[in-house]
Tab-separated table of C-alpha atoms in Angstrom:
chain	number	residue	atom	x	y	z
A	780	MET	CA	53.596	136.228	67.139
A	781	LYS	CA	57.146	136.952	68.221
A	782	LEU	CA	57.543	138.774	71.602
A	783	THR	CA	59.706	141.603	72.083
A	784	SER	CA	61.943	141.567	75.173
A	785	ARG	CA	59.888	144.571	76.522
A	786	ARG	CA	56.493	142.735	75.844
A	787	PHE	CA	57.949	139.527	77.186
A	788	TRP	CA	58.636	140.986	80.435
A	789	ARG	CA	55.456	143.112	80.493
A	790	LEU	CA	53.413	139.863	80.172
A	791	THR	CA	55.660	138.293	82.806
A	792	ILE	CA	54.918	141.058	85.314
A	793	LEU	CA	51.305	141.038	84.685
A	794	PHE	CA	51.139	137.031	85.196
A	795	VAL	CA	53.127	137.343	88.421
A	796	VAL	CA	50.690	140.095	89.669
A	797	ALA	CA	47.687	138.068	88.702
A	798	ALA	CA	48.866	134.975	90.263
A	799	PHE	CA	49.789	136.904	93.369
A	800	GLY	CA	46.260	138.201	93.609
A	801	ILE	CA	44.701	134.916	92.928
A	802	ALA	CA	47.045	133.394	95.938
A	803	GLN	CA	45.814	136.532	98.073
A	804	SER	CA	42.198	135.759	97.515
A	805	MET	CA	42.504	132.140	97.859
A	806	GLN	CA	43.956	132.747	101.347
A	807	ALA	CA	42.967	129.874	103.811
A	808	GLN	CA	40.017	130.458	105.892
A	809	TYR	CA	40.627	128.382	109.364
A	810	VAL	CA	37.877	127.088	111.526
A	811	GLY	CA	38.726	125.938	115.027
A	812	ALA	CA	36.878	125.491	118.237
A	813	THR	CA	37.189	126.204	121.880
A	814	PHE	CA	38.133	123.001	123.855
A	815	GLY	CA	38.112	122.169	127.697
A	816	PHE	CA	41.140	120.219	128.679
A	817	ASN	CA	40.490	120.100	132.427
A	818	TYR	CA	38.945	116.586	133.491
A	819	GLU	CA	36.495	117.543	135.890
A	820	THR	CA	32.570	117.213	136.429
A	821	TYR	CA	31.206	120.253	134.531
A	822	GLU	CA	33.661	120.154	131.342
A	823	MET	CA	34.696	116.619	130.692
A	824	THR	CA	32.209	114.266	132.414
A	825	GLY	CA	29.017	115.793	131.963
A	826	PRO	CA	27.500	118.798	133.970
A	827	TYR	CA	24.247	117.628	135.095
A	828	PRO	CA	23.753	113.787	135.644
A	829	ALA	CA	20.022	114.180	134.944
A	830	ASN	CA	20.256	116.313	131.655
A	831	THR	CA	20.563	114.590	128.501
A	832	GLU	CA	21.095	117.674	126.152
A	833	ASN	CA	24.468	117.472	124.348
A	834	MET	CA	25.620	114.504	126.257
A	835	PRO	CA	28.710	113.028	124.667
A	836	LEU	CA	28.206	109.665	122.581
A	837	TYR	CA	31.445	108.634	124.258
A	838	ASN	CA	31.073	107.777	128.140
A	839	PRO	CA	34.178	109.384	129.499
A	840	ASP	CA	36.256	107.103	131.782
A	841	PRO	CA	37.170	108.943	134.928
A	842	ASN	CA	39.922	106.371	135.559
A	843	ASN	CA	41.525	107.366	132.207
A	844	PRO	CA	40.896	110.774	130.859
A	845	ASN	CA	43.654	110.140	128.238
A	846	LEU	CA	41.008	108.040	126.340
A	847	THR	CA	38.633	110.881	126.509
A	848	TRP	CA	41.088	113.459	124.897
A	849	ASP	CA	42.099	110.834	122.279
A	850	THR	CA	38.580	110.332	121.516
A	851	TRP	CA	37.542	113.730	121.005
A	852	VAL	CA	40.626	114.762	118.970
A	853	ARG	CA	39.809	112.203	116.585
A	854	GLU	CA	36.041	113.590	116.390
A	855	ALA	CA	37.657	116.943	115.799
A	856	GLY	CA	39.734	115.483	113.008
A	857	GLN	CA	36.520	114.063	111.347
A	858	ALA	CA	34.851	117.596	111.506
A	859	GLY	CA	37.904	119.027	109.240
A	860	VAL	CA	38.874	121.513	112.036
A	861	ASP	CA	42.164	123.443	111.725
A	862	PHE	CA	42.612	124.227	115.217
A	863	LEU	CA	41.556	123.592	118.773
A	864	ALA	CA	41.723	126.510	121.203
A	865	PRO	CA	41.999	125.027	124.948
A	866	ASN	CA	40.531	127.478	127.528
A	867	LEU	CA	43.519	129.183	129.129
A	868	ARG	CA	42.697	129.564	132.807
A	869	GLY	CA	46.088	130.524	134.307
A	870	ALA	CA	48.137	128.055	136.702
A	871	SER	CA	46.580	128.863	140.007
A	872	PRO	CA	44.873	128.342	142.409
A	873	ILE	CA	44.147	125.122	141.149
A	874	SER	CA	47.296	123.022	139.327
A	875	LYS	CA	44.891	121.190	137.107
A	876	TRP	CA	43.645	124.506	135.397
A	877	SER	CA	47.319	125.151	134.502
A	878	PRO	CA	48.265	125.388	130.650
A	879	ALA	CA	50.659	122.477	131.207
A	880	SER	CA	47.667	120.220	132.031
A	881	MET	CA	46.819	120.269	128.251
A	882	ALA	CA	49.816	118.059	127.573
A	883	PRO	CA	47.545	114.917	127.143
A	884	VAL	CA	45.713	116.927	124.228
A	885	LEU	CA	48.945	117.374	122.414
A	886	MET	CA	49.658	113.496	123.070
A	887	ALA	CA	46.305	112.603	121.643
A	888	LEU	CA	46.796	114.694	118.530
A	889	ASN	CA	50.148	112.867	117.983
A	890	ASN	CA	48.710	109.272	118.627
A	891	SER	CA	45.642	109.878	116.475
A	892	GLY	CA	47.642	111.106	113.425
A	893	PHE	CA	45.928	114.462	113.495
A	894	ALA	CA	48.747	116.566	114.572
A	895	GLY	CA	49.439	117.706	110.862
A	896	GLN	CA	45.945	118.845	110.630
A	897	ILE	CA	44.984	120.051	113.914
A	898	LYS	CA	47.289	123.046	115.525
A	899	ILE	CA	46.531	124.521	118.957
A	900	ALA	CA	45.671	128.140	119.575
A	901	ALA	CA	45.866	129.976	122.836
A	902	PHE	CA	42.102	130.869	123.817
A	903	ASP	CA	42.516	132.926	126.889
A	904	ASP	CA	39.332	132.654	129.165
A	905	ASN	CA	40.632	135.843	130.941
A	906	ALA	CA	37.948	136.132	133.241
A	907	ALA	CA	39.506	133.288	134.990
A	908	SER	CA	43.291	133.517	133.932
A	909	TRP	CA	43.536	137.430	134.896
A	910	THR	CA	40.625	138.336	137.089
A	911	ALA	CA	39.962	134.817	138.961
A	912	GLN	CA	43.679	134.512	139.733
A	913	TRP	CA	44.174	138.239	140.938
A	914	GLN	CA	41.171	137.886	143.138
A	915	ASN	CA	42.591	134.577	144.663
A	916	ALA	CA	45.573	136.538	145.604
A	917	GLY	CA	43.390	138.529	148.009
A	918	HIS	CA	42.344	141.543	145.543
A	919	THR	CA	38.693	142.257	144.866
A	920	GLY	CA	36.743	143.711	142.003
A	921	PRO	CA	37.940	143.532	138.304
A	922	PHE	CA	41.500	142.971	137.166
A	923	ASP	CA	43.612	145.965	137.310
A	924	ILE	CA	45.244	146.113	134.123
A	925	SER	CA	47.161	149.459	134.867
A	926	ASN	CA	49.391	147.783	137.284
A	927	SER	CA	52.132	146.101	135.617
A	928	ALA	CA	52.719	143.940	138.461
A	929	ASN	CA	49.665	142.172	137.699
A	930	TRP	CA	50.786	141.454	134.176
A	931	THR	CA	52.201	138.092	135.752
A	932	TYR	CA	48.804	136.689	135.662
A	933	ILE	CA	48.619	137.472	131.771
A	934	TYR	CA	51.930	136.053	130.800
A	935	ASP	CA	54.123	134.346	133.398
A	936	THR	CA	51.254	132.063	134.903
A	937	ASN	CA	49.304	131.702	131.615
A	938	TYR	CA	50.847	132.326	128.116
A	939	LYS	CA	54.407	131.409	128.934
A	940	ILE	CA	53.309	127.981	130.229
A	941	PHE	CA	51.132	127.539	127.365
A	942	PHE	CA	54.024	128.077	124.784
A	943	GLN	CA	56.464	126.013	126.974
A	944	THR	CA	53.763	122.969	126.719
A	945	ILE	CA	52.880	123.546	123.080
A	946	PRO	CA	55.977	123.171	120.800
A	947	ASP	CA	56.333	125.354	117.717
A	948	ALA	CA	55.349	122.812	115.212
A	949	ASN	CA	51.941	122.129	117.157
A	950	ARG	CA	51.083	125.814	117.324
A	951	PHE	CA	48.219	127.354	115.402
A	952	LYS	CA	49.756	130.201	113.351
A	953	ILE	CA	48.582	133.086	111.057
A	954	ASP	CA	51.384	134.530	108.757
A	955	GLY	CA	53.783	132.162	110.718
A	956	ARG	CA	52.796	133.834	114.324
A	957	PRO	CA	51.183	131.947	116.854
A	958	VAL	CA	47.791	132.985	117.864
A	959	ILE	CA	46.475	134.257	121.066
A	960	ILE	CA	42.727	134.902	121.103
A	961	ILE	CA	41.632	136.791	124.322
A	962	TRP	CA	37.916	136.244	125.338
A	963	THR	CA	36.795	139.746	126.757
A	964	GLY	CA	37.578	143.308	127.565
A	965	ASN	CA	34.454	144.305	129.266
A	966	SER	CA	34.611	146.602	132.358
A	967	ALA	CA	33.079	143.767	134.589
A	968	THR	CA	36.253	141.786	133.981
A	969	VAL	CA	39.057	144.115	133.475
A	970	THR	CA	39.239	147.892	134.789
A	971	ASN	CA	41.476	150.938	134.024
A	972	GLU	CA	41.764	149.971	130.326
A	973	GLN	CA	42.304	153.146	128.569
A	974	GLY	CA	46.016	153.317	127.493
A	975	ASN	CA	46.795	150.369	129.709
A	976	TYR	CA	45.528	147.297	127.857
A	977	SER	CA	47.784	148.243	124.872
A	978	ARG	CA	50.889	148.576	127.426
A	979	ALA	CA	50.066	145.028	128.541
A	980	MET	CA	49.803	143.423	125.108
A	981	THR	CA	52.928	145.325	124.142
A	982	TYR	CA	54.498	143.577	127.187
A	983	VAL	CA	53.118	140.210	125.876
A	984	ARG	CA	54.977	140.893	122.498
A	985	GLN	CA	58.198	141.534	123.984
A	986	LYS	CA	58.216	138.627	126.474
A	987	CYS	CA	57.174	136.135	123.561
A	988	GLN	CA	59.754	137.543	121.454
A	989	ALA	CA	62.392	137.439	124.459
A	990	ASP	CA	61.502	133.763	125.454
A	991	PHE	CA	60.420	132.140	122.416
A	992	GLY	CA	61.491	134.186	119.365
A	993	PHE	CA	58.034	135.160	117.928
A	994	ASN	CA	55.776	137.847	117.547
A	995	PRO	CA	52.252	136.619	118.412
A	996	PHE	CA	49.029	137.229	116.386
A	997	ILE	CA	46.973	138.648	119.007
A	998	ILE	CA	43.098	139.091	118.610
A	999	VAL	CA	41.205	140.694	121.380
A	1000	ASN	CA	37.371	141.287	121.881
A	1001	LYS	CA	36.212	144.485	120.129
A	1002	ASP	CA	34.849	145.738	123.406
A	1003	ALA	CA	38.692	145.954	124.676
A	1004	LEU	CA	39.150	148.406	121.606
A	1005	GLN	CA	36.496	150.371	122.724
A	1006	ASN	CA	37.558	150.554	126.324
A	1007	ASP	CA	41.360	151.296	125.489
A	1008	THR	CA	41.446	153.596	122.088
A	1009	THR	CA	45.112	153.056	122.034
A	1010	LEU	CA	44.971	149.337	121.543
A	1011	ALA	CA	43.814	149.288	117.808
A	1012	ALA	CA	47.702	150.206	117.168
A	1013	VAL	CA	48.981	147.146	119.171
A	1014	VAL	CA	46.885	144.237	118.037
A	1015	ASP	CA	46.297	142.312	114.944
A	1016	GLY	CA	42.681	141.337	114.903
A	1017	ALA	CA	39.380	141.584	116.887
A	1018	HIS	CA	36.393	139.402	117.410
A	1019	GLY	CA	32.751	140.038	118.652
A	1020	TRP	CA	32.058	137.189	120.754
A	1021	SER	CA	28.427	136.991	120.640
A	1022	GLY	CA	26.217	138.903	123.124
A	1023	GLY	CA	22.895	137.352	122.277
A	1024	GLY	CA	23.069	135.979	118.799
A	1025	THR	CA	24.474	132.768	117.151
A	1026	TRP	CA	27.229	134.562	115.030
A	1027	THR	CA	29.278	137.702	114.559
A	1028	LEU	CA	31.653	138.664	111.895
A	1029	THR	CA	34.063	141.499	112.874
A	1030	THR	CA	36.532	143.260	110.366
A	1031	PHE	CA	39.449	144.924	111.816
A	1032	ASN	CA	43.046	145.656	109.905
A	1033	ASN	CA	41.490	144.093	107.060
A	1034	VAL	CA	41.235	140.819	109.043
A	1035	LYS	CA	37.742	139.103	109.286
A	1036	THR	CA	37.199	137.075	112.489
A	1037	GLY	CA	34.142	135.177	112.908
A	1038	VAL	CA	32.605	133.691	116.178
A	1039	ALA	CA	29.936	130.868	115.686
A	1040	PHE	CA	27.590	129.055	118.002
A	1041	PRO	CA	25.644	125.868	117.298
A	1042	GLY	CA	23.233	126.849	119.934
A	1043	LEU	CA	23.555	127.725	123.538
A	1044	PHE	CA	21.861	127.085	127.098
A	1045	ALA	CA	19.486	124.483	128.220
A	1046	SER	CA	16.038	124.684	126.826
A	1047	THR	CA	14.652	126.029	130.156
A	1048	SER	CA	17.169	128.860	130.290
A	1049	SER	CA	15.619	132.460	129.391
A	1050	SER	CA	19.142	132.891	127.077
A	1051	PHE	CA	18.367	129.575	125.279
A	1052	ARG	CA	19.503	129.831	121.595
A	1053	ASP	CA	17.743	127.276	119.557
A	1054	PRO	CA	19.882	124.746	117.473
A	1055	ASN	CA	17.177	124.278	115.148
A	1056	HIS	CA	18.195	120.779	113.980
A	1057	GLY	CA	21.628	122.124	112.967
A	1058	VAL	CA	20.335	124.903	111.037
A	1059	THR	CA	21.718	127.529	113.515
A	1060	LEU	CA	25.125	125.895	113.122
A	1061	ASP	CA	24.959	125.777	109.577
A	1062	THR	CA	23.762	129.388	109.314
A	1063	ALA	CA	26.423	130.418	111.712
A	1064	LEU	CA	29.134	129.095	109.703
A	1065	ALA	CA	27.754	130.185	106.477
A	1066	ASN	CA	28.040	133.853	107.738
A	1067	THR	CA	31.552	133.389	109.154
A	1068	ALA	CA	33.712	130.894	107.346
A	1069	GLY	CA	31.430	131.221	104.209
A	1070	ALA	CA	31.637	135.121	104.103
A	1071	GLY	CA	35.476	135.236	104.016
A	1072	ALA	CA	36.491	135.002	107.781
A	1073	LEU	CA	40.148	134.189	107.719
A	1074	ILE	CA	39.533	132.544	111.101
A	1075	THR	CA	36.164	131.392	112.757
A	1076	LEU	CA	36.082	130.322	116.331
A	1077	LEU	CA	33.331	127.917	117.204
A	1078	GLU	CA	31.930	127.644	120.796
A	1079	GLY	CA	32.843	124.891	121.851
A	1080	PHE	CA	33.987	121.465	120.989
A	1081	THR	CA	33.478	120.019	124.533
A	1082	ASP	CA	31.137	122.654	126.012
A	1083	PHE	CA	28.054	120.623	127.046
A	1084	SER	CA	27.574	122.463	130.239
A	1085	GLU	CA	25.903	125.126	128.071
A	1086	SER	CA	24.505	122.889	125.423
A	1087	ALA	CA	26.962	124.063	122.935
A	1088	ALA	CA	29.018	120.841	122.344
A	1089	LEU	CA	30.181	119.888	119.003
A	1090	PHE	CA	31.420	116.448	119.706
A	1091	ARG	CA	29.371	113.185	118.811
A	1092	VAL	CA	26.089	113.194	121.106
A	1093	ARG	CA	24.481	109.925	122.347
A	1094	ASN	CA	21.266	108.936	120.956
A	1095	LEU	CA	20.573	106.236	123.403
A	1096	ASP	CA	20.270	106.498	127.240
A	1097	SER	CA	22.077	104.487	129.715
A	1098	ASN	CA	19.406	101.665	129.523
A	1099	GLY	CA	19.603	101.716	125.755
A	1100	ASN	CA	16.171	103.538	124.975
A	1101	ALA	CA	16.240	105.916	122.114
A	1102	LEU	CA	16.553	109.642	122.928
A	1103	SER	CA	14.558	112.264	121.071
A	1104	TYR	CA	15.749	115.322	119.438
A	1105	SER	CA	14.330	117.412	122.388
A	1106	ASP	CA	16.456	115.258	124.653
A	1107	THR	CA	19.684	115.721	122.730
A	1108	PHE	CA	19.374	118.918	120.340
A	1109	TYR	CA	20.983	116.715	117.584
A	1110	ASP	CA	19.177	114.879	115.052
A	1111	TYR	CA	21.998	112.166	114.791
A	1112	PRO	CA	25.342	111.670	116.701
A	1113	ASN	CA	27.763	113.099	113.972
A	1114	GLN	CA	25.519	115.971	112.944
A	1115	ARG	CA	27.430	118.847	114.225
A	1116	LEU	CA	30.689	117.197	112.867
A	1117	ASP	CA	29.275	116.970	109.545
A	1118	ILE	CA	28.182	120.706	109.424
A	1119	ILE	CA	31.552	121.722	110.415
A	1120	ARG	CA	33.399	119.786	107.724
A	1121	LYS	CA	30.839	121.128	105.214
A	1122	HIS	CA	32.306	124.565	105.910
A	1123	SER	CA	35.955	123.489	106.354
A	1124	GLN	CA	38.694	123.896	103.804
A	1125	HIS	CA	38.172	120.287	102.453
A	1126	PRO	CA	34.326	119.371	102.700
A	1127	PHE	CA	35.080	116.543	100.257
A	1128	LEU	CA	38.219	115.364	101.503
A	1129	GLY	CA	39.578	112.536	99.309
A	1130	ASN	CA	40.799	110.176	102.259
A	1131	LEU	CA	38.146	110.690	104.914
A	1132	LEU	CA	38.095	108.013	107.661
A	1133	PHE	CA	34.940	106.971	109.691
A	1134	GLU	CA	35.757	104.888	112.794
A	1135	ALA	CA	33.399	102.096	113.544
A	1136	GLU	CA	32.583	102.955	117.277
A	1137	GLY	CA	31.441	106.348	115.842
A	1138	ALA	CA	28.692	105.216	113.526
A	1139	ASP	CA	25.455	107.177	113.760
A	1140	TYR	CA	23.380	104.051	113.952
A	1141	TYR	CA	23.888	100.159	114.296
A	1142	GLY	CA	21.785	97.228	114.380
A	1143	TYR	CA	21.044	93.396	113.628
A	1144	ALA	CA	18.876	91.427	111.581
A	1145	ALA	CA	17.398	89.946	114.830
A	1146	GLY	CA	18.883	89.746	118.562
A	1147	GLY	CA	22.244	90.875	119.073
A	1148	ASN	CA	25.360	89.729	120.776
A	1149	GLY	CA	24.280	90.881	124.339
A	1150	LYS	CA	27.411	92.735	124.625
A	1151	THR	CA	27.525	96.279	126.448
A	1152	ASN	CA	30.585	98.618	126.783
A	1153	PHE	CA	31.863	101.593	128.345
A	1154	TYR	CA	32.284	103.616	125.345
A	1155	ARG	CA	28.719	104.178	124.246
A	1156	ASN	CA	25.195	103.145	125.324
A	1157	GLY	CA	23.687	100.010	123.728
A	1158	ASN	CA	24.103	96.616	122.391
A	1159	ILE	CA	27.413	97.113	120.527
A	1160	ALA	CA	30.775	95.664	121.551
A	1161	ILE	CA	33.570	98.096	121.498
A	1162	GLU	CA	37.163	97.488	122.679
A	1163	THR	CA	40.341	99.119	122.399
A	1164	THR	CA	42.400	98.112	119.411
A	1165	SER	CA	46.035	97.176	118.977
A	1166	ASP	CA	45.903	98.241	115.297
A	1167	THR	CA	48.322	100.991	114.097
A	1168	GLY	CA	47.174	104.511	115.074
A	1169	GLY	CA	45.376	103.141	118.264
A	1170	GLY	CA	41.459	103.895	119.334
A	1171	PHE	CA	38.881	101.181	119.278
A	1172	ASP	CA	37.154	98.674	117.209
A	1173	VAL	CA	34.003	96.850	117.028
A	1174	GLY	CA	34.109	93.347	117.783
A	1175	TRP	CA	32.019	90.149	118.377
A	1176	ILE	CA	30.164	90.967	115.126
A	1177	GLN	CA	27.110	88.927	114.580
A	1178	SER	CA	25.567	87.889	111.276
A	1179	ALA	CA	23.734	90.666	109.526
A	1180	GLU	CA	25.090	93.157	111.962
A	1181	TRP	CA	25.419	96.670	110.466
A	1182	LEU	CA	26.690	100.210	111.125
A	1183	GLU	CA	25.437	103.294	109.138
A	1184	TRP	CA	26.519	106.855	108.710
A	1185	GLU	CA	24.639	109.771	107.741
A	1186	ASN	CA	25.593	112.891	105.319
A	1187	VAL	CA	28.750	111.150	104.009
A	1188	PRO	CA	30.379	113.301	101.569
A	1189	LEU	CA	31.116	111.565	98.155
A	1190	SER	CA	32.796	112.988	95.082
A	1191	SER	CA	34.516	111.640	91.852
A	1192	GLN	CA	34.560	107.680	91.951
A	1193	PRO	CA	35.739	106.879	95.526
A	1194	HIS	CA	36.812	103.340	96.436
A	1195	PHE	CA	35.502	102.138	99.734
A	1196	LEU	CA	38.460	100.690	101.878
A	1197	VAL	CA	37.565	98.675	105.063
A	1198	ARG	CA	39.856	97.844	108.009
A	1199	ILE	CA	39.127	94.490	109.499
A	1200	ALA	CA	40.729	91.538	111.318
A	1201	THR	CA	39.568	88.006	111.496
A	1202	PRO	CA	41.024	84.339	111.809
A	1203	ASN	CA	37.924	83.152	109.774
A	1204	ALA	CA	37.661	82.338	106.148
A	1205	GLY	CA	34.705	83.021	104.043
A	1206	ARG	CA	33.522	86.111	105.957
A	1207	MET	CA	31.495	88.309	103.655
A	1208	ALA	CA	30.293	92.087	103.928
A	1209	HIS	CA	28.518	94.529	101.446
A	1210	PHE	CA	27.848	98.165	101.439
A	1211	VAL	CA	24.492	99.846	101.147
A	1212	ILE	CA	24.443	103.285	99.657
A	1213	ASP	CA	21.104	105.481	100.012
A	1214	GLY	CA	19.254	102.129	100.524
A	1215	VAL	CA	20.677	100.559	97.309
A	1216	ALA	CA	22.893	97.241	98.320
A	1217	GLU	CA	26.126	96.553	96.403
A	1218	PRO	CA	27.268	93.014	95.978
A	1219	SER	CA	28.522	91.103	98.997
A	1220	GLN	CA	32.567	90.395	98.852
A	1221	ILE	CA	34.530	87.781	100.660
A	1222	LEU	CA	36.850	89.415	103.236
A	1223	PRO	CA	40.354	87.982	103.622
A	1224	ASN	CA	41.498	85.743	106.666
A	1225	THR	CA	43.996	87.989	108.512
A	1226	GLY	CA	45.057	85.263	110.809
A	1227	GLY	CA	43.917	86.938	113.953
A	1228	TRP	CA	41.121	89.069	115.798
A	1229	GLN	CA	43.835	92.089	116.115
A	1230	THR	CA	45.769	91.233	112.900
A	1231	TRP	CA	44.594	93.858	110.822
A	1232	THR	CA	44.664	94.399	106.995
A	1233	THR	CA	42.789	97.168	104.690
A	1234	TYR	CA	40.513	95.563	102.162
A	1235	ASP	CA	39.508	97.580	99.001
A	1236	PHE	CA	35.888	97.033	97.932
A	1237	GLY	CA	36.365	98.989	94.806
A	1238	ALA	CA	34.566	101.906	93.505
A	1239	TYR	CA	30.767	102.489	93.461
A	1240	GLY	CA	29.393	104.921	91.090
A	1241	THR	CA	30.326	108.392	90.231
A	1242	TYR	CA	29.552	111.387	92.476
A	1243	THR	CA	29.578	115.339	92.232
A	1244	ASN	CA	30.315	116.807	95.636
A	1245	SER	CA	27.019	115.302	97.283
A	1246	TYR	CA	25.984	113.627	100.643
A	1247	HIS	CA	24.524	109.994	101.288
A	1248	THR	CA	23.636	107.534	103.643
A	1249	VAL	CA	26.427	104.795	103.748
A	1250	ARG	CA	25.755	101.207	105.645
A	1251	ILE	CA	28.101	98.372	105.782
A	1252	VAL	CA	26.477	95.069	106.581
A	1253	PHE	CA	28.502	92.147	107.781
A	1254	ASP	CA	26.686	89.258	106.201
A	1255	ASN	CA	27.899	86.270	108.397
A	1256	GLY	CA	29.748	87.934	111.047
A	1257	GLY	CA	32.937	86.661	112.598
A	1258	VAL	CA	35.088	89.918	112.065
A	1259	ASN	CA	36.516	92.959	113.942
A	1260	PHE	CA	35.932	96.106	112.222
A	1261	ASN	CA	37.954	99.196	112.980
A	1262	TRP	CA	37.129	101.606	110.177
A	1263	TRP	CA	36.167	102.287	106.575
A	1264	GLN	CA	37.627	105.139	104.543
A	1265	LEU	CA	36.877	106.804	101.332
């Protein structure tokens, strides 16, 4: 059929409009997590020495905090998060709380190769950054937001330092605008809000524009909107940080913002929120990210002081004894990372990488190598690697030593790539998928224990977006193992 000029342009316009509608409906839905960056007892090295709930698989090295940040950033990358939101607490009275102290997190993102995937948002723990700083300056009671002189604690010793520390390329943005999420607006923390919270946020916009040339995307707690009825005209989004549940979904300015918890507080607490073998986190994400939230904020990647951590959790105690679910609130070390990835933008990522040191389980046909390490508890030999990208590898591998991962997402016909190093010829390994062993293959002699190559085991089967248990077995040992990848 021949098209007239008028009909051609009418169809073209309809196509463009339809395509625009599809693009709008397919807008990215971002998932991120709060993230502690202060290397101190209750936040980075464990809150209670006798408590095993949510204790990290990785044993943080107090003499090298950069290794801790590097390790946890890699875990966040495996979880598929889009952003991390370090807790801003202002620059005083303790210098290590300054936003400038999060520079090692930025370095870890760059070193691990996740800087392109994971961006950094400002999560303002304003009970500390505003109120605590103000009180430490000699005041009492809640932060008085009506006095513009006090806004220095909001901006100068807080946001300004954050954006000076985090370059533009690393900032998490919505519609090209760096994101600021403010924790609370309750009257116990902030006072004199009516008509003044909006003035303060307008000031923040003006200062960000003047100092950095951008207009921030500001998300406040909905209690701030209730306490200052003029604030709605000034901010971009609102969240409903949970007052007792495990998720909230708030719509404001046609923007849906979710907050999700994996569980919260020790089992002995009256405020305990049961993780329920991962069901709590899965349900929370289904009702936030899965329900159309533009942004979902998880509490909190490193928050094991409140039993809400998302990182890999230990499954052995310091003596190598197995820990039960009641000890850890995890069924296996990578459980919460796997659940987050399930609800991420790319649940079946085509190049997903699994680090050897982060396996859910490991073992031997008999005995073991007698090695222990600082990284994780038990008889597994983990060392820093000189391979590209840094991190760690598992070495001193014995005959029939194996490492296993749960809930591995498989789709299409994935190739199984393995990163190995060995000065030995005739080393062999094979994969076991859901209990079915694949044929052993001979690994190449790379010429040295830290001379690395990627060996392609080939494709095993055809999958349609499903989850599987994957084990790699080193038949006769004598090889170093860094990672395997789909």
